[in-house]
């Protein structure tokens, strides 16, 4: 079971009077016994073995509370959060929730081996934990009750330090002065530490560029990408008609890393002139039509898109890529080549104004 605590305890209020043990307020607004009984109790949180410091717990951290007495006694533990909500820690209905503590022994709650934890929750701020020890059991019926048989913790009726101090003073006032004593521990609840991230700006001098970071497509260039975890990543910038640009970048928390890519010369495409056989006399008109149809003397007119495609395939093969397949499209050719670390898709299209567009897209797999 998980019990969420926003553990903060601050006690203090108007107190009743009695002919027996009249409680008073300490400088920390905690009820204390005005005498010096031979009974003593101490309370601590697990980040402070002395019980005198003010350790910090962040929201989501687990906390253990321990108490020690010098005589056999019944120990009652309470906490009050920063908004004044009171929780009774001991006694409770868990197996380890009994509040009788033997002399010179330490009781820890939750105890080692318990199947539940106390987890610190908000709100943030200074907190106090109160231990009240008594030689006899105390009747807390007017202060806290178990609402049902299923409840493991009692519900405290008091709200805030003033009401809690007043209710406890009513409980202990009739007791002999030497039969009860109290102690207080402090700690501070702080907000969770946010995950620090950085940003990456990628600028280019051409339109239509794409940014791929650590194998994941981020989007277009000339954009700042935020919420990136700090670290060093491979980055690839692609632009239609240009050689891909690859490098590594280091993203730092709270900072923006700038990467500017200047694409210089587009991928060169050498146009191939059609080969025309000399015409035979008497067949000028026929040869003209054959020339237009690319069927002169059995020679087919070469497609500039195919020529550019073959040229780029040869270039990639020299880089170690292996051609997996080629298919013809309405405007050109598309091929797939396999490399050592990824797959390249080569697209060549015939464009307007007698131009050919060559685009190389690589999908890289990084192992981590």
Short mmCIF file of C-alpha atoms in Angstrom, two decimals:
data_model
loop_
_atom_site.label_atom_id
_atom_site.label_comp_id
_atom_site.label_asym_id
_atom_site.label_seq_id
_atom_site.Cartn_x
_atom_site.Cartn_y
_atom_site.Cartn_z
CA UNK A 1 0.00 0.00 0.00
CA UNK A 2 1.15 3.51 -0.70
CA UNK A 3 0.27 6.25 1.76
CA UNK A 4 0.87 9.72 0.35
CA UNK A 5 2.01 12.25 2.92
CA UNK A 6 2.54 15.91 2.52
CA UNK A 7 4.26 15.74 5.85
CA UNK A 8 4.39 19.03 7.63
CA UNK A 9 3.63 19.63 11.24
CA UNK A 10 3.19 22.97 12.94
CA UNK A 11 1.32 23.00 16.18
CA UNK A 12 0.13 25.76 18.45
CA UNK A 13 -3.08 27.24 19.78
CA UNK A 14 -4.94 28.55 22.74
CA UNK A 15 -4.70 25.99 25.57
CA UNK A 16 -6.96 25.03 28.45
CA UNK A 17 -5.88 25.14 32.08
CA UNK A 18 -5.83 22.38 34.69
CA UNK A 19 -4.63 21.60 38.15
CA UNK A 20 -2.60 18.74 36.75
CA UNK A 21 -0.11 19.06 33.88
CA UNK A 22 -0.85 22.31 32.10
CA UNK A 23 0.83 22.24 28.67
CA UNK A 24 2.63 25.30 27.37
CA UNK A 25 3.84 26.44 23.96
CA UNK A 26 7.47 26.26 22.94
CA UNK A 27 9.15 28.68 20.56
CA UNK A 28 8.10 26.33 17.73
CA UNK A 29 4.44 26.49 18.82
CA UNK A 30 4.44 22.85 20.00
CA UNK A 31 2.84 21.75 23.26
CA UNK A 32 5.49 20.78 25.81
CA UNK A 33 5.44 19.53 29.35
CA UNK A 34 6.28 22.41 31.70
CA UNK A 35 8.12 20.02 34.02
CA UNK A 36 11.19 17.89 33.32
CA UNK A 37 9.88 14.31 33.51
CA UNK A 38 12.28 11.38 33.46
CA UNK A 39 10.38 10.14 30.40
CA UNK A 40 11.93 11.30 27.11
CA UNK A 41 11.00 10.84 23.46
CA UNK A 42 12.78 11.78 20.22
CA UNK A 43 11.44 11.85 16.66
CA UNK A 44 13.51 11.96 13.44
CA UNK A 45 13.11 11.70 9.68
CA UNK A 46 15.43 9.40 7.78
CA UNK A 47 17.47 12.24 6.22
CA UNK A 48 18.35 13.65 9.63
CA UNK A 49 19.74 11.26 12.25
CA UNK A 50 20.11 14.08 14.79
CA UNK A 51 16.51 15.26 14.74
CA UNK A 52 17.69 18.88 14.87
CA UNK A 53 18.19 19.71 11.18
CA UNK A 54 15.76 20.61 8.43
CA UNK A 55 16.40 18.24 5.50
CA UNK A 56 14.74 18.67 2.11
CA UNK A 57 12.45 16.07 0.54
CA UNK A 58 11.27 16.54 -3.02
CA UNK A 59 7.75 15.63 -4.03
CA UNK A 60 7.70 11.93 -4.95
CA UNK A 61 10.45 10.89 -2.53
CA UNK A 62 9.82 8.28 0.17
CA UNK A 63 10.21 9.21 3.83
CA UNK A 64 10.61 7.18 7.03
CA UNK A 65 9.90 8.49 10.51
CA UNK A 66 11.48 6.99 13.62
CA UNK A 67 10.92 7.50 17.33
CA UNK A 68 12.79 6.42 20.47
CA UNK A 69 11.78 6.45 24.16
CA UNK A 70 13.84 5.83 27.31
CA UNK A 71 10.95 4.09 29.09
CA UNK A 72 8.15 1.84 27.95
CA UNK A 73 5.61 4.23 26.52
CA UNK A 74 2.80 4.78 24.03
CA UNK A 75 3.93 7.05 21.21
CA UNK A 76 1.53 9.07 19.05
CA UNK A 77 2.84 10.57 15.81
CA UNK A 78 1.13 13.36 13.89
CA UNK A 79 2.00 15.45 10.88
CA UNK A 80 0.48 18.69 9.59
CA UNK A 81 1.04 19.80 6.01
CA UNK A 82 1.64 23.34 4.80
CA UNK A 83 -2.11 23.90 4.41
CA UNK A 84 -2.84 22.70 7.95
CA UNK A 85 -4.20 19.24 7.11
CA UNK A 86 -3.41 16.86 9.97
CA UNK A 87 -2.56 13.17 9.56
CA UNK A 88 -2.21 10.67 12.40
CA UNK A 89 0.72 8.36 11.62
CA UNK A 90 0.71 6.29 14.82
CA UNK A 91 -1.27 4.37 15.85
CA UNK A 92 -2.71 2.84 12.68
CA UNK A 93 -4.18 -0.51 11.66
CA UNK A 94 -1.18 -1.90 9.81
CA UNK A 95 0.68 -4.82 11.32
CA UNK A 96 3.52 -2.50 12.27
CA UNK A 97 1.17 0.30 13.33
CA UNK A 98 0.97 -0.42 17.05
CA UNK A 99 2.23 2.54 19.07
CA UNK A 100 3.61 0.81 22.20
CA UNK A 101 7.40 1.25 22.16
CA UNK A 102 9.77 -0.57 24.52
CA UNK A 103 12.33 1.39 26.49
CA UNK A 104 15.55 2.29 24.64
CA UNK A 105 14.30 0.90 21.33
CA UNK A 106 13.57 2.69 18.09
CA UNK A 107 10.37 2.25 16.14
CA UNK A 108 10.52 3.09 12.42
CA UNK A 109 7.46 3.71 10.31
CA UNK A 110 7.05 2.35 7.73
CA UNK A 111 9.08 -0.48 9.21
CA UNK A 112 11.59 -2.45 7.13
CA UNK A 113 9.66 -5.15 5.29
CA UNK A 114 6.36 -3.27 5.23
CA UNK A 115 4.58 -3.57 1.89
CA UNK A 116 3.85 0.15 1.67
CA UNK A 117 5.68 3.46 1.76
CA UNK A 118 5.12 7.05 2.77
CA UNK A 119 5.58 9.24 -0.29
CA UNK A 120 5.99 12.97 0.11
CA UNK A 121 3.39 15.00 -1.76
CA UNK A 122 2.69 18.72 -2.05
CA UNK A 123 2.27 21.42 -1.00
CA UNK A 124 5.84 22.64 -0.62
CA UNK A 125 7.10 24.36 2.51
CA UNK A 126 8.44 23.88 6.03
CA UNK A 127 6.95 20.88 7.84
CA UNK A 128 6.91 19.54 11.39
CA UNK A 129 6.36 16.08 12.84
CA UNK A 130 5.14 15.77 16.44
CA UNK A 131 5.77 12.81 18.73
CA UNK A 132 3.74 12.63 21.95
CA UNK A 133 4.78 9.87 24.40
CA UNK A 134 2.71 8.78 27.41
CA UNK A 135 3.22 6.12 30.09
CA UNK A 136 -0.46 5.18 29.66
CA UNK A 137 -2.66 4.92 26.57
CA UNK A 138 -4.40 8.15 25.57
CA UNK A 139 -8.03 8.45 24.60
CA UNK A 140 -8.07 10.18 21.21
CA UNK A 141 -11.73 9.56 20.41
CA UNK A 142 -12.48 13.27 20.33
CA UNK A 143 -9.47 13.92 18.06
CA UNK A 144 -9.38 11.07 15.55
CA UNK A 145 -11.50 8.11 14.48
CA UNK A 146 -11.41 5.24 12.01
CA UNK A 147 -14.33 5.89 9.69
CA UNK A 148 -14.71 2.27 8.58
CA UNK A 149 -13.25 -1.19 9.04
CA UNK A 150 -11.32 -0.74 5.80
CA UNK A 151 -9.56 2.45 6.89
CA UNK A 152 -5.92 1.87 7.80
CA UNK A 153 -5.36 5.40 9.11
CA UNK A 154 -7.55 7.38 11.45
CA UNK A 155 -9.14 10.60 10.27
CA UNK A 156 -8.15 13.60 12.38
CA UNK A 157 -10.94 16.03 13.17
CA UNK A 158 -8.63 18.95 13.95
CA UNK A 159 -7.63 21.31 11.18
CA UNK A 160 -4.40 23.26 11.45
CA UNK A 161 -1.86 23.59 14.22
CA UNK A 162 -4.10 25.62 16.50
CA UNK A 163 -6.90 23.06 16.63
CA UNK A 164 -4.47 20.13 16.98
CA UNK A 165 -2.60 21.79 19.86
CA UNK A 166 -5.86 22.58 21.62
CA UNK A 167 -7.18 19.03 21.19
CA UNK A 168 -3.96 17.44 22.49
CA UNK A 169 -3.81 19.79 25.45
CA UNK A 170 -7.28 18.61 26.47
CA UNK A 171 -6.07 15.00 26.27
CA UNK A 172 -2.89 15.44 28.36
CA UNK A 173 -4.02 18.04 30.89
CA UNK A 174 -5.60 15.48 33.30
CA UNK A 175 -2.43 13.33 33.30
CA UNK A 176 0.26 13.43 35.98
CA UNK A 177 3.02 15.84 35.05
CA UNK A 178 5.65 13.12 34.88
CA UNK A 179 3.69 10.82 32.58
CA UNK A 180 3.96 12.51 29.18
CA UNK A 181 6.45 14.34 26.98
CA UNK A 182 6.72 15.57 23.38
CA UNK A 183 9.31 16.20 20.67
CA UNK A 184 9.34 17.75 17.19
CA UNK A 185 11.22 17.12 13.93
CA UNK A 186 11.39 19.41 10.92
CA UNK A 187 11.82 18.98 7.20
CA UNK A 188 11.02 20.91 4.04
CA UNK A 189 9.02 19.70 1.06
CA UNK A 190 10.36 21.01 -2.25
CA UNK A 191 9.03 20.73 -5.77
CA UNK A 192 10.34 18.06 -8.09
CA UNK A 193 13.41 18.99 -10.09
CA UNK A 194 12.25 19.65 -13.66
CA UNK A 195 13.96 17.78 -16.48
CA UNK A 196 16.42 20.16 -18.10
CA UNK A 197 16.30 20.34 -21.90
CA UNK A 198 17.97 22.29 -24.65
CA UNK A 199 17.15 23.56 -28.13
CA UNK A 200 18.58 23.11 -31.63
CA UNK A 201 18.40 25.62 -34.48
CA UNK A 202 19.24 24.40 -38.00
CA UNK A 203 19.56 27.02 -40.71
CA UNK A 204 20.12 26.51 -44.44
CA UNK A 205 20.48 28.70 -47.51
CA UNK A 206 18.03 26.69 -49.63
CA UNK A 207 14.34 25.98 -49.44
CA UNK A 208 12.78 22.60 -48.76
CA UNK A 209 15.53 21.24 -46.51
CA UNK A 210 14.78 18.46 -43.99
CA UNK A 211 16.44 17.92 -40.57
CA UNK A 212 16.99 14.39 -39.22
CA UNK A 213 18.29 14.13 -35.64
CA UNK A 214 19.44 10.79 -34.24
CA UNK A 215 17.58 8.99 -37.00
CA UNK A 216 14.30 10.82 -36.30
CA UNK A 217 12.87 13.38 -38.73
CA UNK A 218 12.38 16.68 -36.91
CA UNK A 219 10.98 18.68 -39.83
CA UNK A 220 12.11 21.58 -41.97
CA UNK A 221 15.16 23.78 -41.60
CA UNK A 222 15.40 27.39 -40.37
CA UNK A 223 13.43 26.31 -37.30
CA UNK A 224 14.34 26.07 -33.58
CA UNK A 225 13.46 22.69 -32.05
CA UNK A 226 13.00 22.72 -28.26
CA UNK A 227 12.63 20.18 -25.41
CA UNK A 228 15.61 18.09 -26.54
CA UNK A 229 17.40 16.15 -23.83
CA UNK A 230 21.04 17.19 -23.41
CA UNK A 231 23.52 14.99 -25.26
CA UNK A 232 25.46 14.51 -28.49
CA UNK A 233 23.50 13.37 -31.54
CA UNK A 234 24.14 12.65 -35.24
CA UNK A 235 22.29 15.07 -37.49
CA UNK A 236 21.65 14.98 -41.24
CA UNK A 237 20.30 17.83 -43.34
CA UNK A 238 18.84 17.02 -46.74
CA UNK A 239 17.85 19.36 -49.56
CA UNK A 240 16.47 18.40 -52.98
CA UNK A 241 19.19 18.48 -55.62
CA UNK A 242 22.05 18.78 -53.11
CA UNK A 243 24.42 16.38 -51.39
CA UNK A 244 23.26 15.48 -47.87
CA UNK A 245 25.09 17.22 -45.04
CA UNK A 246 25.97 15.05 -42.00
CA UNK A 247 27.61 15.98 -38.71
CA UNK A 248 27.15 15.66 -34.93
CA UNK A 249 25.76 18.29 -32.58
CA UNK A 250 25.84 18.67 -28.80
CA UNK A 251 22.67 19.91 -27.11
CA UNK A 252 23.16 21.52 -23.70
CA UNK A 253 20.56 22.14 -21.01
CA UNK A 254 19.11 25.62 -21.01
CA UNK A 255 20.91 26.62 -24.22
CA UNK A 256 20.32 26.69 -27.98
CA UNK A 257 22.79 24.95 -30.28
CA UNK A 258 23.08 26.59 -33.71
CA UNK A 259 23.87 24.62 -36.86
CA UNK A 260 24.09 26.51 -40.15
CA UNK A 261 24.39 24.48 -43.35
CA UNK A 262 25.46 26.25 -46.56
CA UNK A 263 24.55 24.11 -49.54
CA UNK A 264 26.93 25.22 -52.30
CA UNK A 265 26.63 23.45 -55.66
CA UNK A 266 23.65 21.30 -56.64
CA UNK A 267 24.27 17.72 -57.69
CA UNK A 268 25.58 17.98 -61.23
CA UNK A 269 23.59 16.27 -63.96
CA UNK A 270 25.34 15.94 -67.32
CA UNK A 271 22.83 15.91 -70.15
CA UNK A 272 23.44 13.22 -72.75
CA UNK A 273 23.00 14.21 -76.37
CA UNK A 274 21.09 11.76 -78.53
CA UNK A 275 23.16 9.74 -80.96
CA UNK A 276 22.01 10.21 -84.57
CA UNK A 277 23.21 7.96 -87.38
CA UNK A 278 23.88 9.57 -90.77
CA UNK A 279 20.82 9.33 -92.99
CA UNK A 280 20.95 7.21 -96.12
CA UNK A 281 20.07 8.94 -99.43
CA UNK A 282 16.48 8.62 -100.49
CA UNK A 283 15.20 8.10 -96.92
CA UNK A 284 15.39 11.66 -95.57
CA UNK A 285 11.74 11.87 -94.52
CA UNK A 286 11.75 8.37 -93.10
CA UNK A 287 15.01 8.99 -91.23
CA UNK A 288 13.59 12.17 -89.81
CA UNK A 289 10.68 10.31 -88.29
CA UNK A 290 13.01 7.57 -87.06
CA UNK A 291 15.22 10.19 -85.46
CA UNK A 292 12.25 11.67 -83.70
CA UNK A 293 11.20 8.24 -82.55
CA UNK A 294 14.72 7.33 -81.44
CA UNK A 295 14.93 4.34 -83.72
CA UNK A 296 17.67 5.21 -86.18
CA UNK A 297 19.72 2.23 -87.26
CA UNK A 298 18.65 0.29 -84.14
CA UNK A 299 19.93 2.99 -81.69
CA UNK A 300 17.49 4.17 -79.00
CA UNK A 301 17.43 7.84 -77.96
CA UNK A 302 18.85 8.07 -74.38
CA UNK A 303 16.67 9.53 -71.61
CA UNK A 304 18.43 12.33 -69.64
CA UNK A 305 16.64 11.18 -66.45
CA UNK A 306 17.97 7.65 -66.94
CA UNK A 307 21.44 8.96 -67.61
CA UNK A 308 21.38 11.03 -64.40
CA UNK A 309 19.98 8.06 -62.48
CA UNK A 310 22.75 5.71 -63.72
CA UNK A 311 25.38 8.33 -62.96
CA UNK A 312 24.16 8.76 -59.35
CA UNK A 313 23.84 4.99 -58.83
CA UNK A 314 27.46 4.55 -59.94
CA UNK A 315 28.55 7.28 -57.52
CA UNK A 316 26.73 5.64 -54.60
CA UNK A 317 28.13 2.24 -55.50
CA UNK A 318 31.63 3.67 -55.27
CA UNK A 319 30.69 4.71 -51.71
CA UNK A 320 29.85 1.10 -50.84
CA UNK A 321 26.10 1.03 -51.49
CA UNK A 322 24.52 -1.95 -53.25
CA UNK A 323 21.65 -1.43 -55.70
CA UNK A 324 18.58 -3.37 -54.57
CA UNK A 325 16.11 -2.44 -57.28
CA UNK A 326 14.98 0.13 -59.84
CA UNK A 327 11.52 1.10 -61.03
CA UNK A 328 10.39 3.55 -63.64
CA UNK A 329 7.87 6.26 -62.82
CA UNK A 330 5.87 8.62 -64.99
CA UNK A 331 8.51 11.33 -64.57
CA UNK A 332 11.72 9.37 -64.06
CA UNK A 333 13.21 6.59 -61.97
CA UNK A 334 13.33 5.45 -58.34
CA UNK A 335 15.95 3.11 -56.93
CA UNK A 336 16.83 1.58 -53.57
CA UNK A 337 20.42 1.01 -52.42
CA UNK A 338 21.59 -0.68 -49.24
CA UNK A 339 24.58 0.59 -47.27
CA UNK A 340 26.36 -0.53 -44.13
CA UNK A 341 24.31 1.65 -41.78
CA UNK A 342 21.17 2.42 -43.70
CA UNK A 343 19.09 2.47 -46.84
CA UNK A 344 19.23 5.10 -49.58
CA UNK A 345 16.28 5.98 -51.82
CA UNK A 346 17.34 7.61 -55.09
CA UNK A 347 14.69 9.58 -57.00
CA UNK A 348 15.32 11.19 -60.40
CA UNK A 349 12.55 13.22 -62.03
CA UNK A 350 12.31 15.16 -65.27
CA UNK A 351 11.35 18.73 -64.40
CA UNK A 352 10.35 21.86 -66.26
CA UNK A 353 12.69 23.82 -68.54
CA UNK A 354 14.62 20.71 -69.62
CA UNK A 355 16.00 20.05 -66.10
CA UNK A 356 16.45 16.87 -64.07
CA UNK A 357 15.98 16.80 -60.27
CA UNK A 358 18.03 14.24 -58.31
CA UNK A 359 17.03 13.53 -54.71
CA UNK A 360 18.86 11.19 -52.34
CA UNK A 361 17.13 10.21 -49.10
CA UNK A 362 18.91 8.05 -46.54
CA UNK A 363 17.41 6.23 -43.58
CA UNK A 364 20.13 5.54 -41.01
CA UNK A 365 19.81 3.12 -38.08
CA UNK A 366 21.79 4.06 -34.97
CA UNK A 367 22.33 1.50 -32.25
CA UNK A 368 22.38 2.63 -28.62
#
